[in-house]
Amino acid sequence: MSSHWASCLHISSVWLFFLSLREAEGFKEQGNAFYVKKDYSEAFNYYTKAIDACPKNASYYGNRAATLMMLCRFREALVDSQRAVRLDDCFMKGHLREGKCHLSLGNAMAASRCFQKVLELEPSNSQAQQEHKNATAVLEYERMADFDFEKRDFRKVVYSMDKALGLASTCHRFKILKAECLALLGRYPEAQSVASDILRMDSTNGDALYVRGLCLYYEDCIDKAVQFFVQALRMAPDHEKSRLACRNAKALKAKKEEGNKVFKDSNFEAAYRLYSEALAIDPNNIKTNAKLYCNRGTVGAKLNKPDQAIEDCTSAIKLDDTYIKAYLRRAQCYMDIEQYEEAVRDYEKVYQTEKTKEHKHLLKTAQLELKKSKRKDYYKVLGVGKNATEDEIKKAYRKRALMHHPDRHSAATPEVQKEEEKKFKEMGEAFTVLSDPKKKTRYDCGHDLEDDSNNMGGQ
């Protein structure tokens, strides 16, 4: 009796197996139909039903993997591909799909092993041969990117990552490296866009949070940047780049604020030292460093070190050629040391950028001083300052007239006599202008005295 029941149970289980297999095949066929129509969501649903009905069939997992790949769900597709080849190690499509998933996700070494497995099974498989070449190319792009990143040649890294992403389209690691280099190149909107795309898919991605923070940090939004670095460290406590950037951001902000405070207290030596210390914290932070150089340039001007101030403003402009404040500070320093052509050039740049009344006035003043500087400087001829009084001008003239009078040099060589006579004549011209209040006023205003005298003569 027991033998009979055992036989019946065996027949029943075999019958159920064939029923399940038939049902599974039906689901597979329906899945295939939807796949051909490119309705991948429905195809996925029917392949899943086929797997549920017959979970030991490698081709069902392979089909669902193909569908998931079309839906760009490569991590899930990778799992199904691996299940397929575990069930059937000779399933070439399974190995190919596993390799393509690995490659798309950026694991070129694992992809290469999968394609090599296919080539062992079928050495002439052209698809495996091409994909193996693609995996080798991605490995080479990775190597080049690592090498160029060490050399800080970030443009080349971006190029290599673009090439790699052409073959490994969903690799977050490649995208993050590209985004980081874009940030280091000052291409912040592009870097932010890449990082944001990743965060939309994975809001806990510490690398993407770091890049978002890095962009804000380099745009001198330090408080917001710190928030992103802290969030990245919460997601990935061992994220060393976020830790370093967070430390630099806090130190930079503190040092800059300390420098600003002592500057307001007129402690210029201390301000210069603090701004210098802040500049040493992070050479990559272009925007903040431009402000620090300009601040230090202002300090240099306060310390009566115009050449040093000009050098710092020039450094600020090299970092940010749109920095109006640095141009204005440098132009004022050029005015102070009477380098009027350079001052005019800077004020022209400012006025082209911001056409305000104030900037127009500054430009006109510099142009006037440049025009005046190209005439004889009668103040220098007499050896007096531009604010000299009438009595000071007279005393200076008498003193120099005695010094250069031709009678005093009658025994000198003809060359010396000629030179002294020239100086004596110049002093006469200078005194004639500066001792006459009207002429002096016109001279100080930059008018051409000869033209003015002709015009006045006709009135």
mmCIF file of N, CA and C in Angstrom, residues 25 67 126 144 257 343:
data_model
loop_
_atom_site.group_PDB
_atom_site.id
_atom_site.type_symbol
_atom_site.label_atom_id
_atom_site.label_comp_id
_atom_site.label_asym_id
_atom_site.label_seq_id
_atom_site.Cartn_x
_atom_site.Cartn_y
_atom_site.Cartn_z
ATOM 1 N N GLU A 25 6.833 28.649 -19.236
ATOM 2 C CA GLU A 25 7.134 28.910 -20.644
ATOM 3 C C GLU A 25 6.133 29.892 -21.244
ATOM 4 N N THR A 67 16.095 42.607 -19.657
ATOM 5 C CA THR A 67 15.053 43.622 -19.484
ATOM 6 C C THR A 67 15.501 44.703 -18.497
ATOM 7 N N SER A 126 32.285 37.440 -31.617
ATOM 8 C CA SER A 126 32.702 38.813 -31.941
ATOM 9 C C SER A 126 32.232 39.818 -30.892
ATOM 10 N N MET A 144 45.022 56.316 -16.678
ATOM 11 C CA MET A 144 45.402 57.662 -17.107
ATOM 12 C C MET A 144 44.828 58.718 -16.163
ATOM 13 N N GLU A 257 38.039 86.014 9.172
ATOM 14 C CA GLU A 257 37.268 86.881 10.070
ATOM 15 C C GLU A 257 38.159 87.537 11.117
ATOM 16 N N ALA A 343 47.063 103.129 -14.067
ATOM 17 C CA ALA A 343 45.822 103.467 -13.366
ATOM 18 C C ALA A 343 44.675 103.640 -14.364
#
